[in-house]
C-alpha positions as a Markdown table, in Angstrom:
| # | Residue | x | y | z |
|---|---|---|---|---|
| 1 | Unk | -13.7 | 5.8 | 19.4 |
| 2 | Unk | -13.6 | 2.6 | 21.4 |
| 3 | Unk | -10.1 | 1.5 | 21.3 |
| 4 | Unk | -11.0 | -2.0 | 22.4 |
| 5 | Unk | -11.2 | -4.7 | 19.6 |
| 6 | Unk | -14.4 | -6.3 | 18.9 |
| 7 | Unk | -14.3 | -10.0 | 19.1 |
| 8 | Unk | -14.5 | -10.5 | 15.3 |
| 9 | Unk | -11.6 | -7.9 | 14.9 |
| 10 | Unk | -9.6 | -9.7 | 17.3 |
| 11 | Unk | -10.1 | -12.9 | 15.5 |
| 12 | Unk | -9.1 | -11.2 | 12.2 |
| 13 | Unk | -6.0 | -10.0 | 13.8 |
| 14 | Unk | -4.9 | -13.4 | 15.2 |
| 15 | Unk | -5.6 | -15.2 | 12.0 |
| 16 | Unk | -3.7 | -12.6 | 10.1 |
| 17 | Unk | -0.8 | -12.8 | 12.7 |
| 18 | Unk | -0.7 | -16.6 | 12.4 |
| 19 | Unk | -0.8 | -16.5 | 8.7 |
| 20 | Unk | 2.1 | -14.1 | 8.4 |
| 21 | Unk | 4.2 | -16.0 | 11.1 |
| 22 | Unk | 3.7 | -19.1 | 9.0 |
| 23 | Unk | 3.4 | -18.2 | 5.4 |
| 24 | Unk | 5.7 | -14.9 | 5.0 |
| 25 | Unk | 8.1 | -14.2 | 7.7 |
| 26 | Unk | 10.1 | -17.5 | 7.2 |
| 27 | Unk | 10.4 | -16.6 | 3.2 |
| 28 | Unk | 10.8 | -12.8 | 3.4 |
| 29 | Unk | 14.5 | -12.6 | 3.1 |
| 30 | Unk | 14.5 | -15.2 | 0.2 |
| 31 | Unk | 11.8 | -13.2 | -1.7 |
| 32 | Unk | 13.9 | -10.0 | -1.2 |
| 33 | Unk | 17.0 | -11.7 | -2.5 |
| 34 | Unk | 15.1 | -13.3 | -5.5 |
| 35 | Unk | 13.3 | -9.9 | -6.1 |
| 36 | Unk | 10.0 | -11.8 | -6.4 |
| 37 | Unk | 7.6 | -13.2 | -3.7 |
| 38 | Unk | 6.2 | -16.4 | -4.4 |
| 39 | Unk | 2.9 | -16.0 | -6.5 |
| 40 | Unk | 1.2 | -18.7 | -4.6 |
| 41 | Unk | 0.7 | -16.1 | -1.8 |
| 42 | Unk | -2.0 | -14.5 | -3.8 |
| 43 | Unk | -4.5 | -17.5 | -3.8 |
| 44 | Unk | -3.6 | -18.0 | 0.1 |
| 45 | Unk | -4.4 | -14.4 | 0.7 |
| 46 | Unk | -7.9 | -14.9 | -1.4 |
| 47 | Unk | -8.6 | -18.1 | 0.4 |
| 48 | Unk | -8.5 | -16.2 | 4.0 |
| 49 | Unk | -10.8 | -13.2 | 2.7 |
| 50 | Unk | -7.8 | -10.9 | 3.0 |
| 51 | Unk | -8.3 | -9.7 | -0.7 |
| 52 | Unk | -12.1 | -9.0 | -0.2 |
| 53 | Unk | -12.1 | -6.9 | 3.2 |
| 54 | Unk | -14.6 | -4.3 | 3.1 |
| 55 | Unk | -16.2 | -5.3 | -0.2 |
| 56 | Unk | -19.7 | -6.4 | 0.2 |
| 57 | Unk | -20.3 | -10.2 | 0.1 |
| 58 | Unk | -22.6 | -10.0 | -2.8 |
| 59 | Unk | -19.8 | -8.8 | -4.8 |
| 60 | Unk | -17.6 | -11.9 | -3.7 |
| 61 | Unk | -16.1 | -9.8 | -0.8 |
| 62 | Unk | -15.7 | -10.9 | 2.8 |
| 63 | Unk | -17.3 | -7.9 | 4.3 |
| 64 | Unk | -15.7 | -6.3 | 7.5 |
| 65 | Unk | -14.9 | -2.7 | 8.5 |
| 66 | Unk | -12.0 | -0.7 | 8.0 |
| 67 | Unk | -10.2 | -1.2 | 11.2 |
| 68 | Unk | -10.3 | -4.9 | 10.4 |
| 69 | Unk | -8.4 | -4.0 | 7.1 |
| 70 | Unk | -5.9 | -2.0 | 8.7 |
| 71 | Unk | -5.3 | -4.8 | 11.3 |
| 72 | Unk | -4.7 | -7.3 | 8.3 |
| 73 | Unk | -2.1 | -4.7 | 6.8 |
| 74 | Unk | -0.4 | -4.1 | 9.9 |
| 75 | Unk | 0.5 | -7.8 | 10.2 |
| 76 | Unk | 1.5 | -8.1 | 6.4 |
| 77 | Unk | 3.5 | -5.0 | 6.7 |
| 78 | Unk | 5.2 | -6.7 | 9.8 |
| 79 | Unk | 5.8 | -9.9 | 7.5 |
| 80 | Unk | 6.9 | -8.2 | 4.4 |
| 81 | Unk | 5.8 | -4.9 | 3.0 |
| 82 | Unk | 6.1 | -6.5 | -0.5 |
| 83 | Unk | 2.9 | -8.6 | 0.1 |
| 84 | Unk | 1.2 | -5.7 | 1.8 |
| 85 | Unk | 1.5 | -3.7 | -1.3 |
| 86 | Unk | -0.2 | -6.6 | -3.4 |
| 87 | Unk | -3.1 | -6.3 | -1.0 |
| 88 | Unk | -3.3 | -2.4 | -0.8 |
| 89 | Unk | -3.2 | -1.8 | -4.6 |
| 90 | Unk | -5.4 | -4.8 | -6.0 |
| 91 | Unk | -8.0 | -4.4 | -3.1 |
| 92 | Unk | -7.3 | -1.0 | -1.6 |
| 93 | Unk | -6.9 | 1.3 | -4.5 |
| 94 | Unk | -8.6 | -0.7 | -7.3 |
| 95 | Unk | -11.0 | -3.1 | -5.8 |
| 96 | Unk | -12.6 | -0.4 | -3.7 |
| 97 | Unk | -12.5 | 1.9 | -6.7 |
| 98 | Unk | -14.5 | -0.5 | -8.5 |
| 99 | Unk | -16.8 | -0.9 | -5.6 |
| 100 | Unk | -17.6 | 2.9 | -5.3 |
| 101 | Unk | -17.7 | 3.8 | -8.7 |
| 102 | Unk | -18.4 | 0.8 | -10.9 |
| 103 | Unk | -21.4 | -0.2 | -12.7 |
| 104 | Unk | -23.3 | -3.4 | -11.9 |
| 105 | Unk | -21.4 | -4.8 | -14.8 |
| 106 | Unk | -17.9 | -3.8 | -13.9 |
| 107 | Unk | -18.5 | -5.0 | -10.3 |
| 108 | Unk | -19.7 | -8.5 | -11.6 |
| 109 | Unk | -16.8 | -8.6 | -14.1 |
| 110 | Unk | -13.9 | -7.8 | -11.8 |
| 111 | Unk | -14.8 | -7.8 | -8.2 |
| 112 | Unk | -15.1 | -11.7 | -7.6 |
| 113 | Unk | -12.2 | -12.2 | -9.2 |
| 114 | Unk | -10.0 | -9.7 | -7.4 |
| 115 | Unk | -11.4 | -10.6 | -4.1 |
| 116 | Unk | -10.7 | -14.2 | -4.7 |
| 117 | Unk | -7.0 | -13.8 | -5.8 |
| 118 | Unk | -8.1 | -15.2 | -9.3 |
| 119 | Unk | -7.2 | -11.7 | -10.8 |
| 120 | Unk | -4.7 | -9.1 | -9.6 |
| 121 | Unk | -5.3 | -5.2 | -10.3 |
| 122 | Unk | -2.7 | -2.3 | -10.6 |
| 123 | Unk | -3.4 | 1.4 | -10.3 |
| 124 | Unk | -2.0 | 3.0 | -13.3 |
| 125 | Unk | -1.6 | 6.9 | -12.5 |
| 126 | Unk | 2.1 | 7.7 | -12.0 |
| 127 | Unk | 4.1 | 8.6 | -15.1 |
| 128 | Unk | 7.7 | 9.3 | -15.8 |
| 129 | Unk | 7.1 | 13.3 | -15.8 |
| 130 | Unk | 4.2 | 13.4 | -13.3 |
| 131 | Unk | 4.5 | 11.9 | -10.1 |
| 132 | Unk | 3.3 | 14.4 | -7.2 |
| 133 | Unk | 1.8 | 16.6 | -10.1 |
| 134 | Unk | -0.6 | 13.8 | -11.2 |
| 135 | Unk | -3.4 | 16.4 | -12.6 |
| 136 | Unk | -0.7 | 17.0 | -15.4 |
| 137 | Unk | -0.5 | 13.5 | -16.7 |
| 138 | Unk | 0.1 | 13.0 | -20.6 |
| 139 | Unk | -1.3 | 9.6 | -21.4 |
| 140 | Unk | -4.3 | 10.1 | -23.7 |
| 141 | Unk | -7.6 | 8.3 | -24.5 |
| 142 | Unk | -9.0 | 9.4 | -27.8 |
| 143 | Unk | -12.7 | 8.4 | -28.9 |
| 144 | Unk | -12.7 | 6.2 | -31.9 |
| 145 | Unk | -16.6 | 5.4 | -32.3 |
| 146 | Unk | -17.9 | 3.6 | -29.2 |
| 147 | Unk | -14.2 | 2.8 | -28.1 |
| 148 | Unk | -11.4 | 4.5 | -26.6 |
| 149 | Unk | -7.6 | 4.3 | -27.7 |
| 150 | Unk | -5.1 | 4.8 | -25.0 |
| 151 | Unk | -1.8 | 5.7 | -25.6 |
| 152 | Unk | 0.8 | 6.9 | -23.1 |
| 153 | Unk | 3.5 | 5.5 | -20.4 |
| 154 | Unk | 3.1 | 4.8 | -16.9 |
| 155 | Unk | 5.9 | 3.8 | -14.2 |
| 156 | Unk | 6.5 | 2.6 | -10.7 |
| 157 | Unk | 3.3 | 0.6 | -11.0 |
| 158 | Unk | 3.0 | -1.9 | -8.2 |
| 159 | Unk | 1.7 | -5.4 | -9.6 |
| 160 | Unk | 2.3 | -4.0 | -13.1 |
| 161 | Unk | 3.8 | -7.3 | -14.5 |
| 162 | Unk | 1.2 | -9.4 | -12.6 |
| 163 | Unk | -1.8 | -7.7 | -13.0 |
| 164 | Unk | -5.0 | -9.0 | -15.1 |
| 165 | Unk | -6.6 | -5.5 | -15.2 |
| 166 | Unk | -5.0 | -2.0 | -15.0 |
| 167 | Unk | -7.0 | 1.1 | -13.6 |
| 168 | Unk | -5.5 | 3.6 | -16.1 |
| 169 | Unk | -5.9 | 7.2 | -15.8 |
| 170 | Unk | -5.7 | 9.2 | -19.2 |
| 171 | Unk | -6.6 | 12.6 | -20.7 |
| 172 | Unk | -9.9 | 12.7 | -22.3 |
| 173 | Unk | -10.3 | 16.6 | -22.3 |
| 174 | Unk | -8.6 | 19.8 | -21.9 |
| 175 | Unk | -5.7 | 20.5 | -19.4 |
| 176 | Unk | -5.7 | 19.9 | -15.6 |
| 177 | Unk | -7.7 | 17.5 | -13.3 |
| 178 | Unk | -11.0 | 18.2 | -15.1 |
| 179 | Unk | -9.9 | 16.4 | -18.4 |
| 180 | Unk | -8.9 | 13.3 | -16.9 |
| 181 | Unk | -10.9 | 9.8 | -17.1 |
| 182 | Unk | -10.4 | 6.4 | -15.6 |
| 183 | Unk | -10.5 | 3.1 | -17.6 |
| 184 | Unk | -10.3 | -0.6 | -16.6 |
| 185 | Unk | -7.9 | -1.9 | -19.1 |
| 186 | Unk | -7.4 | -5.8 | -19.3 |
| 187 | Unk | -3.5 | -6.1 | -19.5 |
| 188 | Unk | -3.9 | -8.9 | -22.3 |
| 189 | Unk | -5.1 | -6.1 | -24.7 |
| 190 | Unk | -3.2 | -5.4 | -27.9 |
| 191 | Unk | -0.7 | -2.7 | -27.2 |
| 192 | Unk | -0.4 | -3.0 | -23.6 |
| 193 | Unk | 3.2 | -4.0 | -22.7 |
| 194 | Unk | 4.7 | -4.3 | -19.0 |
| 195 | Unk | 8.1 | -4.3 | -18.2 |
| 196 | Unk | 9.5 | -5.1 | -14.7 |
| 197 | Unk | 11.7 | -2.7 | -12.9 |
| 198 | Unk | 14.5 | -4.3 | -11.0 |
| 199 | Unk | 17.3 | -3.2 | -8.8 |
| 200 | Unk | 14.8 | -1.3 | -6.3 |
| 201 | Unk | 16.3 | -0.2 | -2.8 |
| 202 | Unk | 13.1 | -1.7 | -1.1 |
| 203 | Unk | 10.0 | -3.8 | -1.7 |
| 204 | Unk | 12.2 | -5.9 | -3.8 |
| 205 | Unk | 9.7 | -8.7 | -4.0 |
| 206 | Unk | 7.1 | -6.5 | -5.4 |
| 207 | Unk | 6.4 | -6.8 | -9.0 |
| 208 | Unk | 7.0 | -3.0 | -9.9 |
| 209 | Unk | 6.7 | -2.1 | -13.5 |
| 210 | Unk | 6.7 | 0.4 | -16.5 |
| 211 | Unk | 3.7 | 0.1 | -18.5 |
| 212 | Unk | 3.6 | 1.2 | -22.2 |
| 213 | Unk | 0.2 | 1.7 | -23.9 |
| 214 | Unk | 0.1 | 2.1 | -27.7 |
| 215 | Unk | -3.5 | 2.7 | -29.2 |
| 216 | Unk | -4.9 | 0.2 | -26.7 |
| 217 | Unk | -8.7 | -0.1 | -27.5 |
| 218 | Unk | -11.1 | -0.5 | -24.8 |
| 219 | Unk | -15.1 | 0.0 | -25.1 |
| 220 | Unk | -16.6 | 3.0 | -23.4 |
| 221 | Unk | -18.1 | 0.5 | -20.9 |
| 222 | Unk | -14.6 | 0.0 | -19.8 |
| 223 | Unk | -14.6 | 3.8 | -18.3 |
| 224 | Unk | -14.9 | 4.0 | -14.6 |
| 225 | Unk | -17.3 | 6.7 | -13.5 |
| 226 | Unk | -18.1 | 9.7 | -15.8 |
| 227 | Unk | -16.1 | 11.1 | -18.4 |
| 228 | Unk | -13.8 | 13.8 | -16.9 |
| 229 | Unk | -14.2 | 12.4 | -13.4 |
| 230 | Unk | -11.2 | 10.2 | -13.3 |
| 231 | Unk | -9.4 | 12.5 | -10.9 |
| 232 | Unk | -12.0 | 12.3 | -8.5 |
| 233 | Unk | -11.6 | 8.5 | -8.8 |
| 234 | Unk | -7.9 | 8.7 | -8.2 |
| 235 | Unk | -8.1 | 11.1 | -5.2 |
| 236 | Unk | -10.6 | 9.2 | -3.3 |
| 237 | Unk | -8.7 | 5.9 | -3.9 |
| 238 | Unk | -5.5 | 7.5 | -2.6 |
| 239 | Unk | -7.2 | 9.2 | 0.4 |
| 240 | Unk | -8.0 | 5.5 | 1.5 |
| 241 | Unk | -4.9 | 4.1 | 0.3 |
| 242 | Unk | -2.9 | 6.4 | 2.5 |
| 243 | Unk | -4.4 | 4.7 | 5.3 |
| 244 | Unk | -3.3 | 1.5 | 3.9 |
| 245 | Unk | 0.2 | 2.6 | 3.7 |
| 246 | Unk | 0.0 | 3.9 | 7.2 |
| 247 | Unk | -1.1 | 0.6 | 8.6 |
| 248 | Unk | 1.6 | -1.0 | 6.7 |
| 249 | Unk | 4.2 | 1.3 | 8.3 |
| 250 | Unk | 2.9 | 0.2 | 11.7 |
| 251 | Unk | 3.5 | -3.2 | 10.9 |
| 252 | Unk | 7.2 | -2.3 | 9.8 |
| 253 | Unk | 7.6 | -0.3 | 13.1 |
| 254 | Unk | 6.2 | -3.3 | 15.0 |
| 255 | Unk | 8.5 | -5.6 | 13.4 |
| 256 | Unk | 11.5 | -3.4 | 14.2 |
| 257 | Unk | 10.4 | -3.0 | 18.0 |
| 258 | Unk | 10.0 | -6.7 | 18.2 |
| 259 | Unk | 13.3 | -7.4 | 16.6 |
| 260 | Unk | 15.1 | -4.7 | 18.9 |
| 261 | Unk | 13.6 | -6.2 | 22.0 |
| 262 | Unk | 14.4 | -9.9 | 21.2 |
| 263 | Unk | 18.1 | -9.0 | 20.3 |
| 264 | Unk | 18.6 | -6.5 | 23.1 |
| 265 | Unk | 17.5 | -9.2 | 25.8 |
| 266 | Unk | 19.7 | -11.8 | 24.1 |
| 267 | Unk | 22.9 | -10.2 | 22.9 |
| 268 | Unk | 25.5 | -9.6 | 25.9 |
| 269 | Unk | 28.2 | -6.9 | 26.0 |
| 270 | Unk | 30.2 | -5.5 | 29.0 |
| 271 | Unk | 29.2 | -8.8 | 31.1 |
| 272 | Unk | 25.2 | -8.3 | 30.7 |
| 273 | Unk | 22.5 | -8.1 | 28.1 |
| 274 | Unk | 22.6 | -4.9 | 26.1 |
| 275 | Unk | 19.0 | -4.3 | 27.3 |
| 276 | Unk | 20.7 | -3.2 | 30.4 |
| 277 | Unk | 22.4 | -0.2 | 29.1 |
| 278 | Unk | 20.3 | 3.1 | 29.2 |
| 279 | Unk | 21.1 | 4.2 | 25.6 |
| 280 | Unk | 19.7 | 1.0 | 24.0 |
| 281 | Unk | 16.5 | 1.3 | 26.2 |
| 282 | Unk | 16.2 | 4.8 | 24.8 |
| 283 | Unk | 16.2 | 3.5 | 21.4 |
| 284 | Unk | 13.7 | 0.8 | 22.1 |
| 285 | Unk | 11.4 | 3.4 | 23.9 |
| 286 | Unk | 11.5 | 5.7 | 20.9 |
| 287 | Unk | 10.4 | 2.8 | 18.6 |
| 288 | Unk | 7.5 | 1.8 | 21.1 |
| 289 | Unk | 6.3 | 5.3 | 21.0 |
| 290 | Unk | 6.3 | 5.7 | 17.3 |
| 291 | Unk | 4.6 | 2.3 | 16.8 |
| 292 | Unk | 1.7 | 3.5 | 19.3 |
| 293 | Unk | 1.4 | 6.9 | 17.9 |
| 294 | Unk | 1.3 | 5.7 | 14.3 |
| 295 | Unk | -1.3 | 3.1 | 15.2 |
| 296 | Unk | -3.7 | 5.2 | 16.8 |
| 297 | Unk | -3.5 | 7.8 | 14.0 |
| 298 | Unk | -4.2 | 5.0 | 11.6 |
| 299 | Unk | -7.1 | 3.7 | 13.4 |
| 300 | Unk | -8.5 | 7.3 | 13.7 |
| 301 | Unk | -8.8 | 7.2 | 9.8 |
| 302 | Unk | -10.7 | 3.8 | 9.8 |
| 303 | Unk | -13.0 | 5.1 | 12.4 |
| 304 | Unk | -13.7 | 8.4 | 10.6 |
| 305 | Unk | -14.5 | 6.3 | 7.3 |
| 306 | Unk | -16.8 | 3.9 | 9.3 |
| 307 | Unk | -18.7 | 7.1 | 10.9 |
| 308 | Unk | -19.0 | 8.4 | 7.3 |
| 309 | Unk | -17.1 | 11.5 | 8.1 |
| 310 | Unk | -14.3 | 13.5 | 6.2 |
| 311 | Unk | -11.2 | 11.8 | 6.7 |
| 312 | Unk | -8.8 | 12.8 | 4.0 |
| 313 | Unk | -6.8 | 15.1 | 6.0 |
| 314 | Unk | -6.5 | 12.5 | 8.8 |
| 315 | Unk | -5.2 | 10.1 | 6.3 |
| 316 | Unk | -2.6 | 12.4 | 5.2 |
| 317 | Unk | -1.3 | 12.9 | 8.9 |
| 318 | Unk | -1.5 | 9.1 | 9.7 |
| 319 | Unk | 0.5 | 8.4 | 6.3 |
| 320 | Unk | 3.1 | 11.3 | 7.0 |
| 321 | Unk | 3.6 | 10.2 | 10.4 |
| 322 | Unk | 3.7 | 6.5 | 10.2 |
| 323 | Unk | 6.0 | 6.3 | 7.2 |
| 324 | Unk | 8.4 | 8.8 | 8.9 |
| 325 | Unk | 8.2 | 6.7 | 12.1 |
| 326 | Unk | 8.7 | 3.6 | 10.2 |
| 327 | Unk | 12.1 | 5.0 | 9.0 |
| 328 | Unk | 13.1 | 6.1 | 12.5 |
| 329 | Unk | 12.1 | 2.6 | 14.0 |
| 330 | Unk | 14.2 | 0.8 | 11.5 |
| 331 | Unk | 17.0 | 3.0 | 11.9 |
| 332 | Unk | 17.1 | 2.7 | 15.7 |
| 333 | Unk | 16.6 | -1.0 | 15.4 |
| 334 | Unk | 19.5 | -1.3 | 13.1 |
| 335 | Unk | 21.4 | 0.7 | 16.0 |
| 336 | Unk | 20.5 | -1.9 | 18.3 |
| 337 | Unk | 21.9 | -4.6 | 16.3 |
| 338 | Unk | 25.2 | -2.8 | 15.4 |
| 339 | Unk | 27.0 | -4.3 | 12.8 |
| 340 | Unk | 25.0 | -7.5 | 12.6 |
| 341 | Unk | 22.0 | -5.1 | 11.5 |
| 342 | Unk | 23.9 | -4.2 | 8.4 |
| 343 | Unk | 24.1 | -7.7 | 7.0 |
| 344 | Unk | 20.7 | -9.6 | 5.7 |
| 345 | Unk | 20.9 | -12.5 | 7.9 |
| 346 | Unk | 19.1 | -10.2 | 10.3 |
| 347 | Unk | 15.8 | -8.4 | 9.3 |
| 348 | Unk | 16.3 | -4.9 | 10.2 |
| 349 | Unk | 18.2 | -3.9 | 7.2 |
| 350 | Unk | 15.1 | -5.0 | 5.0 |
| 351 | Unk | 12.9 | -3.1 | 7.2 |
| 352 | Unk | 14.8 | 0.1 | 6.7 |
| 353 | Unk | 15.0 | -0.4 | 2.9 |
| 354 | Unk | 11.3 | -1.2 | 2.8 |
| 355 | Unk | 10.3 | 1.8 | 4.9 |
| 356 | Unk | 12.2 | 4.4 | 3.0 |
| 357 | Unk | 9.9 | 4.1 | 0.0 |
| 358 | Unk | 7.0 | 4.8 | 2.2 |
| 359 | Unk | 7.8 | 8.5 | 2.6 |
| 360 | Unk | 7.7 | 8.7 | -1.3 |
| 361 | Unk | 4.8 | 7.1 | -2.8 |
| 362 | Unk | 1.2 | 8.0 | -2.3 |
| 363 | Unk | 2.2 | 11.3 | -1.7 |
| 364 | Unk | 5.7 | 12.5 | -0.4 |
| 365 | Unk | 6.0 | 13.7 | 3.1 |
| 366 | Unk | 6.6 | 17.0 | 1.7 |
| 367 | Unk | 3.3 | 16.8 | -0.3 |
| 368 | Unk | 1.3 | 15.8 | 2.8 |
| 369 | Unk | 2.8 | 18.6 | 4.9 |
| 370 | Unk | 1.2 | 21.0 | 2.2 |
| 371 | Unk | -2.0 | 19.1 | 2.2 |
| 372 | Unk | -2.4 | 19.3 | 6.0 |
| 373 | Unk | -1.4 | 23.1 | 6.0 |
| 374 | Unk | -3.8 | 23.9 | 3.2 |
| 375 | Unk | -6.5 | 22.2 | 5.3 |
| 376 | Unk | -5.7 | 24.1 | 8.4 |
| 377 | Unk | -5.2 | 27.7 | 6.8 |
| 378 | Unk | -7.4 | 27.4 | 3.7 |
| 379 | Unk | -4.5 | 28.7 | 1.7 |
| 380 | Unk | -2.8 | 26.5 | -1.1 |
| 381 | Unk | 0.9 | 26.8 | -0.9 |
| 382 | Unk | 1.7 | 24.6 | -4.1 |
């Protein structure tokens, strides 16, 4: 792997950094307090092509490789993880799934709208009773002629109240993962309702929702991939999605490093900048090491995808390490700031709150340790 960015990748990173500094950083604290980012940001993301990265141009995408995608998500994570999540879910989990498994008609119907920002998508897998144990979901899809009737509840769904289409996973057959199918469900369908979840610890600007489906009717043409192959769709999406989360965590850690260095070189105690105190430098050095290690693990996943090699275990490693590293980085940055880090006039408290959930969703840290262990030993410890 050549670690030097190509001219095209370097330009993508520059454009993303400029965009984040101009359109996100100045408003992140305001959006966090209001528990909602400004929805105009979606159109701006679409205009720059950030919602179409890795999607072929013939389907409305902006092309590019997975490292360019990671570079953009790093910058968005640096600015506001709530915005990063919009892209990771609408494009990363849903748009890429449609591109990989969709029919020509499904691609034509949804991809140009998702990649432009005209439509937002959500990924409806998690249920109140099934988080890590997704194979035992209880939402059901029952055949009714050429249609399906979907009934069930989903929770912690990013973009849930903003979405125009939901990729819903429902049980169409027996028990376990082989009985699950995936459906592209318009959110304006009769019987589909979304309720926003407020009071979150972090990612407060993100539209997180509980979804309720009561006999929601969709045609069989809305089924994504073959009947009974929904779990395959979900796991393929999450394998790449974990790279997205890892890239966003690199961005959080980088923001922590920038903030800690900036504050430590300006703040004076005992007659000199606190950067001149050894233990403060230790905190900063620890953050810097985590940033570099997390970034390299994440870039390796992107490289494996581009090579067409197996990447799921590498993605688990990157997500596990980067999410835990982001928490460590935020905690260390808060320590550098001292008491000022504990008030929201400064950004590090938000970094810590946003980082904490990264160890929970798209596979908890404990689940990823089990996945990595199984890959190494061939023995399932579930």
